[in-house]
mmCIF file of C-alpha atoms in Angstrom:
data_model
loop_
_atom_site.group_PDB
_atom_site.id
_atom_site.type_symbol
_atom_site.label_atom_id
_atom_site.label_comp_id
_atom_site.label_asym_id
_atom_site.label_seq_id
_atom_site.Cartn_x
_atom_site.Cartn_y
_atom_site.Cartn_z
ATOM 1 C CA UNK A 5 -22.695 -19.501 9.483
ATOM 2 C CA UNK A 6 -21.223 -17.030 11.684
ATOM 3 C CA UNK A 7 -18.595 -17.861 13.609
ATOM 4 C CA UNK A 8 -16.915 -16.466 17.534
ATOM 5 C CA UNK A 9 -13.601 -16.926 17.861
ATOM 6 C CA UNK A 10 -11.844 -15.869 21.596
ATOM 7 C CA UNK A 11 -8.742 -16.254 22.178
ATOM 8 C CA UNK A 12 -7.738 -15.934 25.823
ATOM 9 C CA UNK A 13 -4.094 -18.023 26.757
ATOM 10 C CA UNK A 14 -3.236 -16.662 29.621
ATOM 11 C CA UNK A 15 -5.027 -18.394 32.074
ATOM 12 C CA UNK A 16 -4.286 -21.202 31.818
ATOM 13 C CA UNK A 17 -0.603 -20.778 31.229
ATOM 14 C CA UNK A 18 -0.917 -22.216 27.091
ATOM 15 C CA UNK A 19 2.022 -20.684 25.144
ATOM 16 C CA UNK A 20 0.637 -21.872 22.133
ATOM 17 C CA UNK A 21 -2.484 -21.942 20.502
ATOM 18 C CA UNK A 22 -3.808 -24.134 17.365
ATOM 19 C CA UNK A 23 -6.943 -23.035 15.722
ATOM 20 C CA UNK A 24 -7.993 -24.043 12.231
ATOM 21 C CA UNK A 25 -9.713 -21.235 10.286
ATOM 22 C CA UNK A 26 -10.427 -20.444 6.462
ATOM 23 C CA UNK A 27 -7.621 -17.282 4.635
ATOM 24 C CA UNK A 28 -10.909 -15.133 4.326
ATOM 25 C CA UNK A 29 -11.367 -15.418 8.389
ATOM 26 C CA UNK A 30 -7.711 -15.081 9.253
ATOM 27 C CA UNK A 31 -7.274 -12.320 7.105
ATOM 28 C CA UNK A 32 -10.249 -10.018 9.443
ATOM 29 C CA UNK A 33 -8.667 -11.669 12.386
ATOM 30 C CA UNK A 34 -4.899 -9.845 10.969
ATOM 31 C CA UNK A 35 -6.613 -6.983 10.939
ATOM 32 C CA UNK A 36 -7.882 -7.087 14.168
ATOM 33 C CA UNK A 37 -5.111 -7.885 15.711
ATOM 34 C CA UNK A 38 -3.251 -5.014 13.729
ATOM 35 C CA UNK A 39 -5.737 -2.249 15.186
ATOM 36 C CA UNK A 40 -6.152 -2.882 17.918
ATOM 37 C CA UNK A 41 -2.759 -3.508 18.810
ATOM 38 C CA UNK A 42 -1.543 -0.247 16.772
ATOM 39 C CA UNK A 43 -3.313 1.555 19.219
ATOM 40 C CA UNK A 44 -1.948 3.419 21.348
ATOM 41 C CA UNK A 45 -4.202 3.955 24.291
ATOM 42 C CA UNK A 46 -4.602 0.385 24.903
ATOM 43 C CA UNK A 47 -0.692 0.126 24.672
ATOM 44 C CA UNK A 48 -0.374 2.335 27.483
ATOM 45 C CA UNK A 49 -3.427 0.866 29.459
ATOM 46 C CA UNK A 50 -1.831 -2.653 28.737
ATOM 47 C CA UNK A 51 0.371 -4.253 32.036
ATOM 48 C CA UNK A 52 3.523 -4.220 30.909
ATOM 49 C CA UNK A 53 3.989 -8.410 30.572
ATOM 50 C CA UNK A 54 0.271 -8.513 28.151
ATOM 51 C CA UNK A 55 1.885 -6.640 25.706
ATOM 52 C CA UNK A 56 4.671 -8.278 25.484
ATOM 53 C CA UNK A 57 2.109 -11.387 25.112
ATOM 54 C CA UNK A 58 0.318 -9.483 22.305
ATOM 55 C CA UNK A 59 3.952 -8.259 20.340
ATOM 56 C CA UNK A 60 4.510 -11.958 20.040
ATOM 57 C CA UNK A 61 0.989 -12.848 18.981
ATOM 58 C CA UNK A 62 1.172 -9.873 16.697
ATOM 59 C CA UNK A 63 4.509 -9.972 14.528
ATOM 60 C CA UNK A 64 3.547 -14.206 14.567
ATOM 61 C CA UNK A 65 0.152 -12.574 13.073
ATOM 62 C CA UNK A 66 1.992 -10.066 10.096
ATOM 63 C CA UNK A 67 4.296 -12.819 9.208
ATOM 64 C CA UNK A 68 2.143 -15.591 8.607
ATOM 65 C CA UNK A 69 0.157 -12.828 7.128
ATOM 66 C CA UNK A 70 2.703 -12.125 5.256
ATOM 67 C CA UNK A 71 3.148 -15.217 2.825
ATOM 68 C CA UNK A 72 0.056 -14.724 1.872
ATOM 69 C CA UNK A 73 0.025 -13.946 -1.971
ATOM 70 C CA UNK A 74 -1.220 -10.333 -2.088
ATOM 71 C CA UNK A 75 -3.330 -11.366 -5.183
ATOM 72 C CA UNK A 76 -4.573 -12.877 -3.696
ATOM 73 C CA UNK A 77 -6.204 -11.728 -0.400
ATOM 74 C CA UNK A 78 -6.875 -9.100 -2.760
ATOM 75 C CA UNK A 79 -9.727 -10.836 -3.849
ATOM 76 C CA UNK A 80 -10.873 -12.402 -0.634
ATOM 77 C CA UNK A 81 -10.948 -8.667 0.598
ATOM 78 C CA UNK A 82 -13.240 -7.979 -2.697
ATOM 79 C CA UNK A 83 -15.415 -10.873 -1.621
ATOM 80 C CA UNK A 84 -15.629 -9.964 2.450
ATOM 81 C CA UNK A 85 -16.600 -6.360 1.433
ATOM 82 C CA UNK A 86 -19.331 -7.947 -1.458
ATOM 83 C CA UNK A 87 -20.728 -10.205 0.822
ATOM 84 C CA UNK A 88 -24.649 -9.929 0.940
ATOM 85 C CA UNK A 89 -26.184 -11.938 3.902
ATOM 86 C CA UNK A 90 -30.320 -11.623 3.397
ATOM 87 C CA UNK A 91 -30.288 -8.591 1.756
ATOM 88 C CA UNK A 92 -27.894 -6.776 3.751
ATOM 89 C CA UNK A 93 -24.193 -5.970 2.239
ATOM 90 C CA UNK A 94 -21.508 -6.227 5.142
ATOM 91 C CA UNK A 95 -19.247 -2.980 5.502
#
């Protein structure tokens, strides 16, 4: 089963978006948000207002991530890294 999560709240002027995902999905989402936020060339191309919203989203994701136990995160990452799907290994 695969999920595609597209989060676009800005066009609808929504301040909060609520969605339910598993812990494994959350740590992957957090990793994607972290990687995107750390790319300097993306920051320089973003409008200041968009960058501010993305920074707030990043901070919220990080605050949730910090509540998780590191041992639990490691178990999920190990599972994700070793997951086999129809003869393929995800890396």
